[in-house]
mmCIF file of C-alpha atoms and ligand atoms in Angstrom:
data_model
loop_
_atom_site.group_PDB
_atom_site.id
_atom_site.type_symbol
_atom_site.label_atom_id
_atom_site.label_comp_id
_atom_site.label_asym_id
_atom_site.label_seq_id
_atom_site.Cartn_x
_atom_site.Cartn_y
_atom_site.Cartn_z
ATOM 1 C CA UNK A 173 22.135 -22.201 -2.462
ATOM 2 C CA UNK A 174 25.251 -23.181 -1.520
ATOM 3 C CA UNK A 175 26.544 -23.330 2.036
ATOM 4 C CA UNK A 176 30.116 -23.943 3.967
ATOM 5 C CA UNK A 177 30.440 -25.941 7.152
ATOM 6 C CA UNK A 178 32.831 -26.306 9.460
ATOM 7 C CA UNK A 179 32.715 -29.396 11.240
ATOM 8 C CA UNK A 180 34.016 -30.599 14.798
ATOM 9 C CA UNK A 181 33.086 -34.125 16.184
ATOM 10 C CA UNK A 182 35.239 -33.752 19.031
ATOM 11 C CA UNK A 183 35.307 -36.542 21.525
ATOM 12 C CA UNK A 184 32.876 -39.338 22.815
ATOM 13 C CA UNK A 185 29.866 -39.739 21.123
ATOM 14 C CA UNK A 186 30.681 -36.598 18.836
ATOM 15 C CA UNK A 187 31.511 -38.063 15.981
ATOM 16 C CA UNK A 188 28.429 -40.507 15.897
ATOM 17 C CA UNK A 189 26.136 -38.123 16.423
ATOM 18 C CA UNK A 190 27.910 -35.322 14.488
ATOM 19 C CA UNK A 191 27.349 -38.278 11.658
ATOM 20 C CA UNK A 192 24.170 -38.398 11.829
ATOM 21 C CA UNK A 193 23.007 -34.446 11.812
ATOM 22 C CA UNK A 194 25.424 -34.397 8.424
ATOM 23 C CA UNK A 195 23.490 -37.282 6.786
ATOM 24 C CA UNK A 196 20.222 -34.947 7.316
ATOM 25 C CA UNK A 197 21.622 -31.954 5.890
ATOM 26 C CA UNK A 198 23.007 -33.908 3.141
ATOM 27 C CA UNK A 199 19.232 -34.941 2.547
ATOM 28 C CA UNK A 200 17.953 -31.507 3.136
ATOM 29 C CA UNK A 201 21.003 -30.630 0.625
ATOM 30 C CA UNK A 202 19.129 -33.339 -2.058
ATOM 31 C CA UNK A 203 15.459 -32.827 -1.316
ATOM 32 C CA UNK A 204 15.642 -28.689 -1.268
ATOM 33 C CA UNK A 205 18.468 -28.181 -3.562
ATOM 34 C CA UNK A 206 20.912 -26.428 -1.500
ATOM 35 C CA UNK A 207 24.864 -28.001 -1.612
ATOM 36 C CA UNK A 208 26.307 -27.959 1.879
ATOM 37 C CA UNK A 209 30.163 -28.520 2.062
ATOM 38 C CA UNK A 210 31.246 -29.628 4.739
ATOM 39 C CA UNK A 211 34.901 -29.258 6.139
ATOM 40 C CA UNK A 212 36.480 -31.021 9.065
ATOM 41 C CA UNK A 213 38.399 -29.917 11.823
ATOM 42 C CA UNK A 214 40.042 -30.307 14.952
ATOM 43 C CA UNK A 215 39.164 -29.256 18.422
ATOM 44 C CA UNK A 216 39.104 -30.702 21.537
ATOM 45 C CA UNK A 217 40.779 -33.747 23.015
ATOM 46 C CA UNK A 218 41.248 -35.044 19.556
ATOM 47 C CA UNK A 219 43.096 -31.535 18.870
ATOM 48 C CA UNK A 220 44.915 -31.739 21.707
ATOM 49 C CA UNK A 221 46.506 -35.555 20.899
ATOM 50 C CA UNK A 222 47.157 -34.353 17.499
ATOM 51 C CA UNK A 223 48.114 -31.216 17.817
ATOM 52 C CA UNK A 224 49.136 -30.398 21.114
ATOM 53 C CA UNK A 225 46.465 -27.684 21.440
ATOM 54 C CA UNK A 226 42.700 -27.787 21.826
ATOM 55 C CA UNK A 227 41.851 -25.404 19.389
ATOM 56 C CA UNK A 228 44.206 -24.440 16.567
ATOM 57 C CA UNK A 229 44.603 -21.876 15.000
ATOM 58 C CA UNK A 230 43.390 -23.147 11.519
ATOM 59 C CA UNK A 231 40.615 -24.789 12.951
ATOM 60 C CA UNK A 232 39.471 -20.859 14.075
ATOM 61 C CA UNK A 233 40.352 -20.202 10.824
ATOM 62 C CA UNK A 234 38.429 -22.293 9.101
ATOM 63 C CA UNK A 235 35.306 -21.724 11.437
ATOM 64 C CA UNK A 236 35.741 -17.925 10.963
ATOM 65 C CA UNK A 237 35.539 -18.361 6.886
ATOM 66 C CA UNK A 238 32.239 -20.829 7.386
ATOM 67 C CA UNK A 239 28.742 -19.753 7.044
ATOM 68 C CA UNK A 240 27.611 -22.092 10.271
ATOM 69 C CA UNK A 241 29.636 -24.483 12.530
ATOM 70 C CA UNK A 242 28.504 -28.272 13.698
ATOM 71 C CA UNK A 243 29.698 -29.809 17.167
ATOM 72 C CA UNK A 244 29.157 -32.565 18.460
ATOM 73 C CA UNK A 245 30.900 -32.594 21.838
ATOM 74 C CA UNK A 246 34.170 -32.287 23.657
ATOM 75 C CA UNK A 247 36.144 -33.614 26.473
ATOM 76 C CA UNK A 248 36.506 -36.737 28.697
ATOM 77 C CA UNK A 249 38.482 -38.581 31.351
ATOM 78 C CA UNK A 250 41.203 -38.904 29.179
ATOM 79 C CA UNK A 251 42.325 -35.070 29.436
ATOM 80 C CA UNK A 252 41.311 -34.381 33.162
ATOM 81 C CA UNK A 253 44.945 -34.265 34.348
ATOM 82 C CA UNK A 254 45.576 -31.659 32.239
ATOM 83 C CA UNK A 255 46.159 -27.694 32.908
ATOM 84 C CA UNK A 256 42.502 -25.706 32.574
ATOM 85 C CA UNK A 257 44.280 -23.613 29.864
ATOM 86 C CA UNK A 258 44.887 -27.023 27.864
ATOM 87 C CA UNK A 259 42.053 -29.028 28.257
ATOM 88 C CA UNK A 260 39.437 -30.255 25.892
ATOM 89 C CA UNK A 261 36.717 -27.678 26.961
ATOM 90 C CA UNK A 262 38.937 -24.468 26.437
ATOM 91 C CA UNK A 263 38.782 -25.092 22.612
ATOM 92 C CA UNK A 264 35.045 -24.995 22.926
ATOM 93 C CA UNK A 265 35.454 -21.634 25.341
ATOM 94 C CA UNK A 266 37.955 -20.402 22.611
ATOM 95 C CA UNK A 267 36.030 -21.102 19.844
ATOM 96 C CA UNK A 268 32.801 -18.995 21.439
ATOM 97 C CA UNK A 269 35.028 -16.311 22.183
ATOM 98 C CA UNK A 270 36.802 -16.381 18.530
ATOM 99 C CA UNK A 271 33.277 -16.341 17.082
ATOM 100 C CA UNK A 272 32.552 -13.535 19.040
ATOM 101 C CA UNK A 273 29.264 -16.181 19.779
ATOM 102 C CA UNK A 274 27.910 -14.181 22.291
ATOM 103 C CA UNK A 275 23.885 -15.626 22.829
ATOM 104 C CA UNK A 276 22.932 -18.979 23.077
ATOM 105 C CA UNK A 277 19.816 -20.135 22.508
ATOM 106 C CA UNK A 278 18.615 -23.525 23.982
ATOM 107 C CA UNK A 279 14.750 -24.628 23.529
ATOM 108 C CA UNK A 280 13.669 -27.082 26.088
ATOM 109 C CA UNK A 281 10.304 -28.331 24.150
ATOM 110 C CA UNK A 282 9.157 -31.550 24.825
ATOM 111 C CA UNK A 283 7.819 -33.352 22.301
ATOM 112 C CA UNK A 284 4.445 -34.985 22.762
ATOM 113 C CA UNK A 285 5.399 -38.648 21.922
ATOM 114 C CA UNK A 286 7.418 -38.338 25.000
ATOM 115 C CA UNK A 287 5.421 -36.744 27.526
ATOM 116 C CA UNK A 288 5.744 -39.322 30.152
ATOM 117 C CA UNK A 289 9.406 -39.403 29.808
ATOM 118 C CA UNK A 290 9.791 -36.237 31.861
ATOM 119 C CA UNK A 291 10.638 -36.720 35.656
ATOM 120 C CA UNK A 292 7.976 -34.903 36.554
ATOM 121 C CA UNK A 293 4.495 -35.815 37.559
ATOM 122 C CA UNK A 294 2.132 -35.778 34.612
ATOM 123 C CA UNK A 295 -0.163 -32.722 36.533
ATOM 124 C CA UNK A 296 2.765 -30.707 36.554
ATOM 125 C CA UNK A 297 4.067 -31.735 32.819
ATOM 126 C CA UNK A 298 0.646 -31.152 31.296
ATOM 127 C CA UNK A 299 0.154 -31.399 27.677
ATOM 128 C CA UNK A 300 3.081 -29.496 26.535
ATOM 129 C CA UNK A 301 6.346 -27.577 27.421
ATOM 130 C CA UNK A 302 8.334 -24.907 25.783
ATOM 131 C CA UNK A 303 10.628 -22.815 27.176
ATOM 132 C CA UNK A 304 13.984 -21.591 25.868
ATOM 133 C CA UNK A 305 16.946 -20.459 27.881
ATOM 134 C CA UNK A 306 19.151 -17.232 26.332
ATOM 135 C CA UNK A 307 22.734 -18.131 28.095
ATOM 136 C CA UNK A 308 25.113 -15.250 27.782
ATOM 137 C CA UNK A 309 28.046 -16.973 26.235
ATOM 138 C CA UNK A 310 30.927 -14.828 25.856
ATOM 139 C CA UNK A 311 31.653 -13.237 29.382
ATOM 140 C CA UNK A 312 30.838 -13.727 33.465
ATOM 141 C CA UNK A 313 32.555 -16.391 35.594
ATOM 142 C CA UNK A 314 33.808 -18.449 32.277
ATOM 143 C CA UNK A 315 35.864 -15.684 31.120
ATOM 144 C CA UNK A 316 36.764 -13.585 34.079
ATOM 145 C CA UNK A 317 40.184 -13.618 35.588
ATOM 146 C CA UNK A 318 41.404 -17.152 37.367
ATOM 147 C CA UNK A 319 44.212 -17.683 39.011
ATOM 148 C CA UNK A 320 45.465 -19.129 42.138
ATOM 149 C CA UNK A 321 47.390 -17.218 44.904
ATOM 150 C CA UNK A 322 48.807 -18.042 48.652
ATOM 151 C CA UNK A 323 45.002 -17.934 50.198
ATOM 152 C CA UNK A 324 43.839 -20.082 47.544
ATOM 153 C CA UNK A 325 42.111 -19.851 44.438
ATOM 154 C CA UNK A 326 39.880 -16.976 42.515
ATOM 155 C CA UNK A 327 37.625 -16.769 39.406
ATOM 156 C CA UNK A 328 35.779 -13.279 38.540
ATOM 157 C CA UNK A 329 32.398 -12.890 37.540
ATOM 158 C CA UNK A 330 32.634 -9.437 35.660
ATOM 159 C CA UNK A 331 29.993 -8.128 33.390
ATOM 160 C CA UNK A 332 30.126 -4.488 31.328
ATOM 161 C CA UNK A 333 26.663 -3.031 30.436
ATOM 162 C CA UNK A 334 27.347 -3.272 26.705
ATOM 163 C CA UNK A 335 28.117 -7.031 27.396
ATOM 164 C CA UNK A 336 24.684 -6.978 29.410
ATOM 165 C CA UNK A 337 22.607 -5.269 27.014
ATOM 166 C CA UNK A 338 22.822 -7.402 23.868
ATOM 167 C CA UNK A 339 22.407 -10.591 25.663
ATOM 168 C CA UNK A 340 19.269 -8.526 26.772
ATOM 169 C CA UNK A 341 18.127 -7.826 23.126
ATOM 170 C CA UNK A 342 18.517 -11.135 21.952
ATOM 171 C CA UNK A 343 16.273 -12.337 24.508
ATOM 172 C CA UNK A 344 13.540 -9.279 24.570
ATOM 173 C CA UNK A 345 13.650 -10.368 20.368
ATOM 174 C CA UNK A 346 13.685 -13.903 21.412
ATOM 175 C CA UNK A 347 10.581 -13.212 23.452
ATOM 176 C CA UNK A 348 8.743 -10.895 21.249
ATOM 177 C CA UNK A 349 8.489 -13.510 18.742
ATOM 178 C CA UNK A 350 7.726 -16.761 20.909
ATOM 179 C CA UNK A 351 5.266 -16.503 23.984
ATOM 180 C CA UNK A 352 5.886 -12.217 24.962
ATOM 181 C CA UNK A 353 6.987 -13.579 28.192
ATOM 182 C CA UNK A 354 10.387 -12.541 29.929
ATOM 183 C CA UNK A 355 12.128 -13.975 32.951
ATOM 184 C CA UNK A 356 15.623 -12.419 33.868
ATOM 185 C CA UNK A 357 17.099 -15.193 36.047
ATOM 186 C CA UNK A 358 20.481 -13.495 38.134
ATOM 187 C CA UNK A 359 21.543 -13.027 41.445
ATOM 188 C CA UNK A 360 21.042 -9.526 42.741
ATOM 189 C CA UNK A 361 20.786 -10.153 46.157
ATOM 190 C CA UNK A 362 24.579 -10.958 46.710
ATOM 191 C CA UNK A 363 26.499 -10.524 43.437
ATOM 192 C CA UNK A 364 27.448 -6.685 42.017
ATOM 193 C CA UNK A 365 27.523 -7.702 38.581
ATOM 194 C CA UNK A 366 23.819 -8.782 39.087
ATOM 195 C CA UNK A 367 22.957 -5.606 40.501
ATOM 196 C CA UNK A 368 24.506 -4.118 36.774
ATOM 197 C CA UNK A 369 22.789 -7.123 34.928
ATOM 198 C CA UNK A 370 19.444 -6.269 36.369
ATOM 199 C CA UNK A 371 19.754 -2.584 36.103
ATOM 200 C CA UNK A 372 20.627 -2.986 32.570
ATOM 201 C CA UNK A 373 17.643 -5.361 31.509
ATOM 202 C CA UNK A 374 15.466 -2.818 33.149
ATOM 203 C CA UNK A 375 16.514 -0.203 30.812
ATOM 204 C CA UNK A 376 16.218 -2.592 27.481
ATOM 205 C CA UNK A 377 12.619 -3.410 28.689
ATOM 206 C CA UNK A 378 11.562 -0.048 27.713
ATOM 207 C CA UNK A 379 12.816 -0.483 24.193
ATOM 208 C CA UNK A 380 9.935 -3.667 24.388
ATOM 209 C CA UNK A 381 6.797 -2.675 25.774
ATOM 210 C CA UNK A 382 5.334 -5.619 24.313
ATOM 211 C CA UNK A 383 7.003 -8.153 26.162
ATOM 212 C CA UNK A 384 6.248 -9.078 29.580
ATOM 213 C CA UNK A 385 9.274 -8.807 31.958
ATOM 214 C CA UNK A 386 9.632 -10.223 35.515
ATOM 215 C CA UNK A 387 13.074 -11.291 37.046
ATOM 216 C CA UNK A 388 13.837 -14.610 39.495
ATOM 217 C CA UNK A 389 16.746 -15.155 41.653
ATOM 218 C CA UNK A 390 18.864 -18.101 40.462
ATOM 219 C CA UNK A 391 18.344 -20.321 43.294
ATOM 220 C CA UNK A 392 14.621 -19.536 42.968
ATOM 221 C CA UNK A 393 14.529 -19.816 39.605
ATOM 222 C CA UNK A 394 15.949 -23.013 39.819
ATOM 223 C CA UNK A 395 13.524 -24.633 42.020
ATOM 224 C CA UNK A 396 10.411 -22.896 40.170
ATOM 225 C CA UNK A 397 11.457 -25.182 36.834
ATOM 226 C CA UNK A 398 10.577 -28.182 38.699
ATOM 227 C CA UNK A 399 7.518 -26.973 40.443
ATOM 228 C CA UNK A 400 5.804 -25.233 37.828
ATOM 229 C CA UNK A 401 7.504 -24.804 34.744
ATOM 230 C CA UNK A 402 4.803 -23.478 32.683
ATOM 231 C CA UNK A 403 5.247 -20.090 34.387
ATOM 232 C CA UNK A 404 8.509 -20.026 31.877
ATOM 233 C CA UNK A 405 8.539 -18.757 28.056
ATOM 234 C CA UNK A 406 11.875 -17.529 27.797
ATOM 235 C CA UNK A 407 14.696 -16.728 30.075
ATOM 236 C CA UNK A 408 17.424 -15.173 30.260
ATOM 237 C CA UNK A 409 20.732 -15.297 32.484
ATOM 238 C CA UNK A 410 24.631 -15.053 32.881
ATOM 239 C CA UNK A 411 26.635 -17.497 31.267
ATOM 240 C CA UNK A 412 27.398 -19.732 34.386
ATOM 241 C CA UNK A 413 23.709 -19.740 35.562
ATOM 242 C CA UNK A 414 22.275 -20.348 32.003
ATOM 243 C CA UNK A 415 25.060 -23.528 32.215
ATOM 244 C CA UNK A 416 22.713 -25.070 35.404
ATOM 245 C CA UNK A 417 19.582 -23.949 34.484
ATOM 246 C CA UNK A 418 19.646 -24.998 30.649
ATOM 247 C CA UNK A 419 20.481 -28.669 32.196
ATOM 248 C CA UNK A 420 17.658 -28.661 34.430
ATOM 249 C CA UNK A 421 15.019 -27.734 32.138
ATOM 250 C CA UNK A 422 16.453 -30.013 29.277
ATOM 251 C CA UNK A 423 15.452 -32.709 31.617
ATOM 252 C CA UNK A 424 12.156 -31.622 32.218
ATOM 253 C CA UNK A 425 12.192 -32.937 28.054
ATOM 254 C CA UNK A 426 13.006 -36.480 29.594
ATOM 255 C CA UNK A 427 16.475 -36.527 28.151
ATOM 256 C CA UNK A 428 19.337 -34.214 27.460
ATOM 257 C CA UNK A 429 19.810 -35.697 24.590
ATOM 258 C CA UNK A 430 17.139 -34.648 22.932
ATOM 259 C CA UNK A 431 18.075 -30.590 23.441
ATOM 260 C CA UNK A 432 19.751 -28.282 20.496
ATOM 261 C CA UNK A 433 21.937 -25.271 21.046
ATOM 262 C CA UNK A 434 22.366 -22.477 18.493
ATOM 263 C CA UNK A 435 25.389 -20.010 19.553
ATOM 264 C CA UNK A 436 24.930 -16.648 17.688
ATOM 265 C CA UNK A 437 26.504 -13.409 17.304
ATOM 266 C CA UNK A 438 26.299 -10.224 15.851
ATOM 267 C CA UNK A 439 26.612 -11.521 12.185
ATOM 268 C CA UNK A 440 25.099 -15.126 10.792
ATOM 269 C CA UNK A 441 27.229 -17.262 11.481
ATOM 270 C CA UNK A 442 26.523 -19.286 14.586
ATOM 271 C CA UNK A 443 27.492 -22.551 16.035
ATOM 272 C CA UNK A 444 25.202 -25.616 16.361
ATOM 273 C CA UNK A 445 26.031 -28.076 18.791
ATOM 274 C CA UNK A 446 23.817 -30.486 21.079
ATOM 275 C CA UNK A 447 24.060 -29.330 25.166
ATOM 276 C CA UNK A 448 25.050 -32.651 26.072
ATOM 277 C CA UNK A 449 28.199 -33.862 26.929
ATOM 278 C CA UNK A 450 30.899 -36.484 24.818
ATOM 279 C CA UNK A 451 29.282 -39.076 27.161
ATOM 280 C CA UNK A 452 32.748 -41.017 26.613
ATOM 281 C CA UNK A 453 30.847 -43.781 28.736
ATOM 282 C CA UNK A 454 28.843 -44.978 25.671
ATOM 283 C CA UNK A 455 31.365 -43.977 23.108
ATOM 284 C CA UNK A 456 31.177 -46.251 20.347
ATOM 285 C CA UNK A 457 27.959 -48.117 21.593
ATOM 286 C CA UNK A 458 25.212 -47.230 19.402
ATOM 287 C CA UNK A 459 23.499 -45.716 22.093
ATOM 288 C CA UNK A 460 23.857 -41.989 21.571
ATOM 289 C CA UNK A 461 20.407 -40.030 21.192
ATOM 290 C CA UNK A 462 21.670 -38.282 17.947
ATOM 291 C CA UNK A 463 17.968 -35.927 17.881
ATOM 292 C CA UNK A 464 19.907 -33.233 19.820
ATOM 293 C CA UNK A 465 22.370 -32.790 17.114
ATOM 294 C CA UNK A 466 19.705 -33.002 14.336
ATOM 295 C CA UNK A 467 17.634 -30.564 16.073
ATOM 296 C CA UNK A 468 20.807 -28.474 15.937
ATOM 297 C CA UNK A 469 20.832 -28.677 12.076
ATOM 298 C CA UNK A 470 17.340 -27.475 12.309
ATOM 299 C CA UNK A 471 18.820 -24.349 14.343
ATOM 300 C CA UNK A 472 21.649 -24.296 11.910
ATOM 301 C CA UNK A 473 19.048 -23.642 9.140
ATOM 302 C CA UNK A 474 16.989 -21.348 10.849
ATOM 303 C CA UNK A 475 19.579 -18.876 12.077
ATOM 304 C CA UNK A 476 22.187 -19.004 9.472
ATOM 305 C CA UNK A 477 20.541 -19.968 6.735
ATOM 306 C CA UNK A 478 17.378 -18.708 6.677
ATOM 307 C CA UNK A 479 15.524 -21.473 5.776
ATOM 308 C CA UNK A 480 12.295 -22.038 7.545
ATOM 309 C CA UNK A 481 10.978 -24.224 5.204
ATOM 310 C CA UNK A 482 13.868 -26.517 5.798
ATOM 311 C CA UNK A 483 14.588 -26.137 9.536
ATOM 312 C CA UNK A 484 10.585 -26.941 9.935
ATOM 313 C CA UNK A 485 11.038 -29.979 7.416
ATOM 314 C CA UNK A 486 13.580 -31.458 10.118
ATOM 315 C CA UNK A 487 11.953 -30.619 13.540
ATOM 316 C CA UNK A 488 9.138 -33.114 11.511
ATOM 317 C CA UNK A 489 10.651 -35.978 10.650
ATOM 318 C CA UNK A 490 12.350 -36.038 14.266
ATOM 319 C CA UNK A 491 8.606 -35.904 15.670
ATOM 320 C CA UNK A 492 7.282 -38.275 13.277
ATOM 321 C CA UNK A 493 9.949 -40.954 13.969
ATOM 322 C CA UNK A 494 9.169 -40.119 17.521
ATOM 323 C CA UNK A 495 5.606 -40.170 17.234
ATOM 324 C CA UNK A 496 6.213 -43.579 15.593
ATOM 325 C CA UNK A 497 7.875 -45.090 18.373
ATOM 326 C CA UNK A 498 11.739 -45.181 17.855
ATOM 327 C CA UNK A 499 13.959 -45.114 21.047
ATOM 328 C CA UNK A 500 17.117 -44.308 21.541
ATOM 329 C CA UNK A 501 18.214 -46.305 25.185
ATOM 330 C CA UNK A 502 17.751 -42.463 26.850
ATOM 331 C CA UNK A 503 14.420 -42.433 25.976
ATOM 332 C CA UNK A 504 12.406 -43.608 28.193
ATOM 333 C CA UNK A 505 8.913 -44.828 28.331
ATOM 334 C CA UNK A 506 6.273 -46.503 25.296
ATOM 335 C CA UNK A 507 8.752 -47.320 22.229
ATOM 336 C CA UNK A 508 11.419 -49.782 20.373
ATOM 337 C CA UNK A 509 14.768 -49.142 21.899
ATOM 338 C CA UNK A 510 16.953 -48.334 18.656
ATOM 339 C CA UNK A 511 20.433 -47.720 17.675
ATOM 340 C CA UNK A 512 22.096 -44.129 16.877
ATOM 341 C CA UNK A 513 21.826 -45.428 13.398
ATOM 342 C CA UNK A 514 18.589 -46.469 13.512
ATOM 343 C CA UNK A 515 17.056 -43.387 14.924
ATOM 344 C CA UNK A 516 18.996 -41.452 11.961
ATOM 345 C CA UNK A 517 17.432 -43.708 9.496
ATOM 346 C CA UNK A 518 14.066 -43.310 10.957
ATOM 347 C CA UNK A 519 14.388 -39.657 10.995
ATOM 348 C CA UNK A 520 16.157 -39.630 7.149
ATOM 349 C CA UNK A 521 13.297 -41.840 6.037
ATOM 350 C CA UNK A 522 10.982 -39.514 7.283
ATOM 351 C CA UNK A 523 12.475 -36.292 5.921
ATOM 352 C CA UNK A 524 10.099 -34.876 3.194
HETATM 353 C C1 LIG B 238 27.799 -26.533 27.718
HETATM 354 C C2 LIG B 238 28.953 -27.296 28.315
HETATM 355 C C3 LIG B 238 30.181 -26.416 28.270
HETATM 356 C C4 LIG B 238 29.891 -25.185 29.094
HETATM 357 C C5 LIG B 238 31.496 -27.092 28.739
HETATM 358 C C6 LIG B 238 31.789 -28.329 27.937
HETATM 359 C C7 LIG B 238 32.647 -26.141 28.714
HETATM 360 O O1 LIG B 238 28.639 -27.694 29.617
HETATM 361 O O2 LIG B 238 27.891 -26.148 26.540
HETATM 362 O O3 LIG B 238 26.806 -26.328 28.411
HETATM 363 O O4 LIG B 238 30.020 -25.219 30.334
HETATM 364 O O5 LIG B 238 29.554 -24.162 28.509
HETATM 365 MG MG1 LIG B 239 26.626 -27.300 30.191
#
């Protein structure tokens, strides 16, 4: 089959490791038959000193008429003078919203190779770990109305119920296929659009009697992840919220760079990206942990594709190469420390 992708490496480390999730789909593309073309385009800071904008219009353009989108990761010191309307993140923001990318989905598995990687104590970790966040995407504080005034300065957390109740079926669908278990993560206790949140998830439950619901305040929720994360199967939360919380558990994995995204809508096409940052501090170093932005691929051909066979193909080869000891400097732990390249290879070489 043949497949169109838009591609973005954006700023930092996003081209190396957006690099290195193309060389495995070009392999997939070889071992499985498929042709993926891939086209690339601007957004970001890289938009921004080339074009004067961080997302332009073609770029939206060419990401609407794609079957899947790969990031890699945007921003850096380099733009933090600017306006928020014109910096590096607001093409990201835009490109959500343009998508109409409403749900994003971010596993936090930890692979057994690097169990003792994790922070946490080794009673706490236990054997295994897999949870997956469901961040609204598309609405709450990141797309409320900012501004400044005499007093000071304002954002808006807003949600409507329609906005609230497909983030909820996502995540009751989410949840019926992985573990059954539900945990709505919001803020009820202070915030009125939590109050609306809630109410609404309530109502979708019924539509799910299989799945298990229960619901956390944020600040709770936040300090249950460390204490006993195994409560967790999925969870689901505003868009701000599912910003802190999907940090915290990727650590719980022992590195953020090992943690895919998939950002869906109502349609196929979804963008892939890894939840870390440009890390502009290693730019250009070799160090980058590209297994985030492979595992996104593996998203990439799972969601929009539809190819199990293939997505499952590449979540192996990144556990072999793991299981076989390669590194990358994030990595902490039993292991040889290895380049971004090296890791790719290892994962490439691995990829049957
Ligand atoms: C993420 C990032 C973005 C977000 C930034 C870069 C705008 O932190 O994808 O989690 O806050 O959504
Ligand atoms: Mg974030």
């Amino acid at each position: 089959m043949k497949f169109n992708i838009a591609v973005i490496e954006g700023d930092g480390i996003g081209p190396e490791v957006t690099r290195a999730a193309v060389a495995v789909l070009e392999r997939v593309g070889e071992r499985y038959g498929h042709h993926f073309e891939f086209n690339y385009v601007l957004a970001g800071g890289r938009a921004i000193d080339e074009t004067g904008v961080p997302l332009p219009a073609s770029t939206l353009e060419v990401c609407q008429n794609s079957d899947a989108v790969l990031l890699g990761a945007v921003g850096g010191p380099k733009w933090d003078q600017l306006p928020g309307h014109l910096r590096p993140e607001k093409g990201l923001l835009q490109i959500r919203q343009g998508l109409g990318l409403f749900g994003n989905i971010r596993p936090a598995k930890v692979f057994k190779a690097l169990k003792e990687a994790s922070p946490l104590k080794p009673e706490i970790m236990g054997d295994s770990l897999d949870i997956v966040v469901i961040r609204e995407l598309t609405g709450g504080l990141y797309f409320g109305k900012r501004g400044r005034d005499e007093a000071g300065a304002y954002d808006t957390m807003r949600y409507s119920e329609a906005e609230v109740r497909r983030i909820a079926r996502l995540a009751f669908e989410v949840a019926k296929k992985r573990g059954g278990h539900l945990t709505n993560v919001d803020k009820m206790n202070v915030l009125e659009s939590s109050r609306l949140w809630r109410e609404v998830v309530l109502e979708v439950a019924g539509e799910y009697p299989e799945v298990t619901l229960n619901h956390q305040l944020v600040d709770n929720a936040a300090m249950q992840l460390v204490r006993d994360p195994h409560q967790f199967d999925t969870i689901v939360t505003a868009n701000l919220f599912g910003d802190i919380l999907s940090d915290e558990a990727s650590m719980l994995t022992g590195s953020i760079g090992m943690l895919p995204s998939a950002s869906l809508g109502e349609g196929r096409l979804g963008l892939y990206e890894p939840i870390h940052g440009s890390a502009p501090d290693i730019a250009g170093e070799h160090k980058a942990n590209p297994l985030g932005t492979i595992l996104s691929t593996a998203l990439m051909l799972r969601y929009s594709f539809d190819l199990e066979e293939e997505a499952l193909a590449v979540e192996g080869a990144v556990e072999k190469a793991l299981d076989d000891g390669y590194r990358t400097p994030d990595l902490k732990g039993l292991g040889r420390t290895v380049t971004t390249e090296e890791m790719t290879d290892a994962v490439l070489e691995r990829l049957v």
